[in-house]
């Protein structure tokens, strides 16, 4: 059973700090990874995708992928209270069209 | 650019009943996936439809079935509802199947 694992949190950070969210995966063949943000009672909203080892930056968000260690992380710089949400990591299982999601990490940004 | 739409937004059913949920993909997308998300959990993959066929299925019983229409819209049917089927049902669309998925607003189903 391929898995994507995340710490459920909550992860609490003060406003303006860097929030670091981590995700590990078991499928060595996974090629693409996605971060979604989900506010309470709402549907997941895409933040970033990453396919290659290294860093990918988009505004205040940086995704990092390390295939050798099988982890993906999301950094949020200058965290704002509006960033308080659950962050989901996802990846399609290699050789299939089945996407596996982690349980999500709940982030709380304290004003 | 129309995003993914789902209907209805909320639904209340009783055990043993059947339910049909509907989804229209984002403009330009041809692939629809359905997910079940229980409270406090990540979305669980039910199945994916492409070219009007079920292309991939997750670990869900046959009570869960679907359909895709020529205009790429899709339906999720659940028969013989159980209390445990209460969840947020999400539809996601993509182009091609393994690319970035975009989610609709979801249908919240409550089974009493």
Tab-separated table of N, CA and C in Angstrom, chain A residues 46-104:
chain	number	residue	atom	x	y	z
A	46	UNK	N	-5.283	24.244	-5.066
A	46	UNK	CA	-3.893	23.988	-5.444
A	46	UNK	C	-2.995	25.166	-5.080
A	47	UNK	N	-1.856	24.847	-4.442
A	47	UNK	CA	-0.847	25.861	-4.166
A	47	UNK	C	0.295	25.712	-5.156
A	48	UNK	N	0.876	24.516	-5.208
A	48	UNK	CA	2.037	24.308	-6.055
A	48	UNK	C	2.145	22.859	-6.475
A	49	UNK	N	2.817	22.659	-7.594
A	49	UNK	CA	3.215	21.326	-8.024
A	49	UNK	C	4.737	21.323	-8.154
A	50	UNK	N	5.349	20.141	-7.974
A	50	UNK	CA	6.792	20.031	-8.150
A	50	UNK	C	7.111	18.670	-8.721
A	51	UNK	N	8.012	18.640	-9.688
A	51	UNK	CA	8.326	17.400	-10.390
A	51	UNK	C	9.806	17.031	-10.298
A	52	UNK	N	10.680	18.013	-10.080
A	52	UNK	CA	12.117	17.770	-10.098
A	52	UNK	C	12.733	18.004	-8.732
A	53	UNK	N	13.828	17.329	-8.469
A	53	UNK	CA	14.565	17.568	-7.229
A	53	UNK	C	14.960	19.031	-7.122
A	54	UNK	N	14.919	19.544	-5.903
A	54	UNK	CA	15.337	20.918	-5.679
A	54	UNK	C	14.183	21.758	-5.191
A	55	UNK	N	14.341	23.060	-5.379
A	55	UNK	CA	13.362	24.016	-4.891
A	55	UNK	C	12.579	24.631	-6.044
A	56	UNK	N	11.323	24.964	-5.736
A	56	UNK	CA	10.490	25.702	-6.684
A	56	UNK	C	9.772	26.781	-5.905
A	57	UNK	N	9.946	28.026	-6.338
A	57	UNK	CA	9.395	29.155	-5.601
A	57	UNK	C	8.238	29.788	-6.358
A	58	UNK	N	7.231	30.205	-5.601
A	58	UNK	CA	6.090	30.934	-6.180
A	58	UNK	C	5.591	31.893	-5.113
A	59	UNK	N	6.001	33.148	-5.231
A	59	UNK	CA	5.599	34.133	-4.238
A	59	UNK	C	6.155	33.803	-2.870
A	60	UNK	N	5.287	33.720	-1.879
A	60	UNK	CA	5.747	33.399	-0.521
A	60	UNK	C	5.949	31.898	-0.295
A	61	UNK	N	5.614	31.102	-1.283
A	61	UNK	CA	5.679	29.639	-1.143
A	61	UNK	C	6.901	29.053	-1.851
A	62	UNK	N	7.553	28.107	-1.181
A	62	UNK	CA	8.641	27.345	-1.796
A	62	UNK	C	8.401	25.872	-1.545
A	63	UNK	N	8.347	25.094	-2.612
A	63	UNK	CA	8.248	23.642	-2.484
A	63	UNK	C	9.635	23.055	-2.679
A	64	UNK	N	9.948	22.035	-1.889
A	64	UNK	CA	11.246	21.368	-1.983
A	64	UNK	C	11.005	19.872	-2.157
A	65	UNK	N	11.743	19.275	-3.076
A	65	UNK	CA	11.608	17.847	-3.335
A	65	UNK	C	12.967	17.174	-3.241
A	66	UNK	N	13.014	16.092	-2.493
A	66	UNK	CA	14.229	15.293	-2.376
A	66	UNK	C	13.832	13.845	-2.623
A	67	UNK	N	14.035	13.376	-3.860
A	67	UNK	CA	13.598	12.032	-4.225
A	67	UNK	C	14.433	10.953	-3.558
A	68	UNK	N	15.695	11.222	-3.306
A	68	UNK	CA	16.537	10.211	-2.651
A	68	UNK	C	16.044	9.919	-1.240
A	69	UNK	N	15.621	10.965	-0.542
A	69	UNK	CA	15.121	10.804	0.822
A	69	UNK	C	13.609	10.650	0.876
A	70	UNK	N	12.966	10.767	-0.256
A	70	UNK	CA	11.515	10.589	-0.374
A	70	UNK	C	10.736	11.547	0.519
A	71	UNK	N	11.095	12.818	0.425
A	71	UNK	CA	10.286	13.788	1.141
A	71	UNK	C	10.063	15.029	0.281
A	72	UNK	N	8.941	15.654	0.604
A	72	UNK	CA	8.546	16.904	-0.040
A	72	UNK	C	8.202	17.879	1.081
A	73	UNK	N	8.601	19.120	0.922
A	73	UNK	CA	8.254	20.090	1.948
A	73	UNK	C	7.690	21.347	1.296
A	74	UNK	N	6.980	22.109	2.105
A	74	UNK	CA	6.426	23.391	1.677
A	74	UNK	C	6.807	24.431	2.723
A	75	UNK	N	7.481	25.486	2.277
A	75	UNK	CA	7.819	26.586	3.151
A	75	UNK	C	6.913	27.772	2.824
A	76	UNK	N	6.393	28.392	3.865
A	76	UNK	CA	5.572	29.586	3.685
A	76	UNK	C	6.294	30.717	4.411
A	77	UNK	N	6.784	31.677	3.649
A	77	UNK	CA	7.483	32.814	4.247
A	77	UNK	C	6.496	33.892	4.647
A	78	UNK	N	6.882	34.703	5.641
A	78	UNK	CA	6.027	35.803	6.086
A	78	UNK	C	4.591	35.312	6.308
A	79	UNK	N	4.452	34.287	7.123
A	79	UNK	CA	3.138	33.675	7.355
A	79	UNK	C	2.129	34.709	7.850
A	80	UNK	N	0.897	34.580	7.339
A	80	UNK	CA	-0.185	35.468	7.709
A	80	UNK	C	-1.315	34.656	8.359
A	81	UNK	N	-2.112	35.302	9.206
A	81	UNK	CA	-3.251	34.577	9.791
A	81	UNK	C	-4.140	33.928	8.738
A	82	UNK	N	-4.212	34.531	7.547
A	82	UNK	CA	-5.034	33.968	6.467
A	82	UNK	C	-4.442	32.672	5.903
A	83	UNK	N	-3.197	32.356	6.265
A	83	UNK	CA	-2.593	31.087	5.848
A	83	UNK	C	-3.041	29.934	6.745
A	84	UNK	N	-3.738	30.240	7.824
A	84	UNK	CA	-4.217	29.195	8.742
A	84	UNK	C	-5.205	28.298	8.006
A	85	UNK	N	-4.832	27.053	7.861
A	85	UNK	CA	-5.613	26.084	7.075
A	85	UNK	C	-4.957	24.724	7.235
A	86	UNK	N	-5.526	23.717	6.595
A	86	UNK	CA	-4.896	22.401	6.509
A	86	UNK	C	-4.203	22.290	5.161
A	87	UNK	N	-2.963	21.815	5.200
A	87	UNK	CA	-2.175	21.693	3.976
A	87	UNK	C	-2.019	20.206	3.638
A	88	UNK	N	-2.429	19.861	2.429
A	88	UNK	CA	-2.440	18.475	1.970
A	88	UNK	C	-1.344	18.249	0.939
A	89	UNK	N	-0.636	17.153	1.099
A	89	UNK	CA	0.375	16.720	0.150
A	89	UNK	C	-0.220	15.562	-0.644
A	90	UNK	N	0.026	15.516	-1.961
A	90	UNK	CA	-0.565	14.464	-2.787
A	90	UNK	C	0.382	14.057	-3.897
A	91	UNK	N	0.242	12.811	-4.332
A	91	UNK	CA	1.045	12.322	-5.443
A	91	UNK	C	0.330	11.155	-6.110
A	92	UNK	N	0.378	11.071	-7.454
A	92	UNK	CA	-0.183	9.891	-8.100
A	92	UNK	C	0.773	8.713	-7.928
A	93	UNK	N	0.231	7.557	-7.583
A	93	UNK	CA	1.029	6.346	-7.457
A	93	UNK	C	1.628	5.995	-8.820
A	94	UNK	N	2.900	5.629	-8.828
A	94	UNK	CA	3.581	5.360	-10.096
A	94	UNK	C	2.869	4.259	-10.877
A	95	UNK	N	2.725	4.473	-12.159
A	95	UNK	CA	2.101	3.493	-13.036
A	95	UNK	C	0.587	3.463	-12.967
A	96	UNK	N	0.009	4.350	-12.176
A	96	UNK	CA	-1.456	4.387	-12.068
A	96	UNK	C	-1.938	5.821	-12.194
A	97	UNK	N	-3.243	5.976	-12.177
A	97	UNK	CA	-3.861	7.302	-12.156
A	97	UNK	C	-4.463	7.586	-10.778
A	98	UNK	N	-4.071	6.797	-9.797
A	98	UNK	CA	-4.613	6.916	-8.439
A	98	UNK	C	-3.783	7.906	-7.643
A	99	UNK	N	-4.379	8.988	-7.226
A	99	UNK	CA	-3.709	9.980	-6.397
A	99	UNK	C	-3.850	9.596	-4.931
A	100	UNK	N	-2.731	9.682	-4.226
A	100	UNK	CA	-2.722	9.427	-2.794
A	100	UNK	C	-2.508	10.751	-2.072
A	101	UNK	N	-3.361	11.018	-1.093
A	101	UNK	CA	-3.239	12.222	-0.276
A	101	UNK	C	-2.778	11.855	1.128
A	102	UNK	N	-2.004	12.749	1.716
A	102	UNK	CA	-1.723	12.638	3.135
A	102	UNK	C	-2.943	13.097	3.924
A	103	UNK	N	-2.864	12.929	5.231
A	103	UNK	CA	-4.002	13.329	6.075
A	103	UNK	C	-4.046	14.837	6.284
A	104	UNK	N	-2.940	15.514	5.900
A	104	UNK	CA	-2.909	16.965	6.032
A	104	UNK	C	-2.295	17.432	7.336
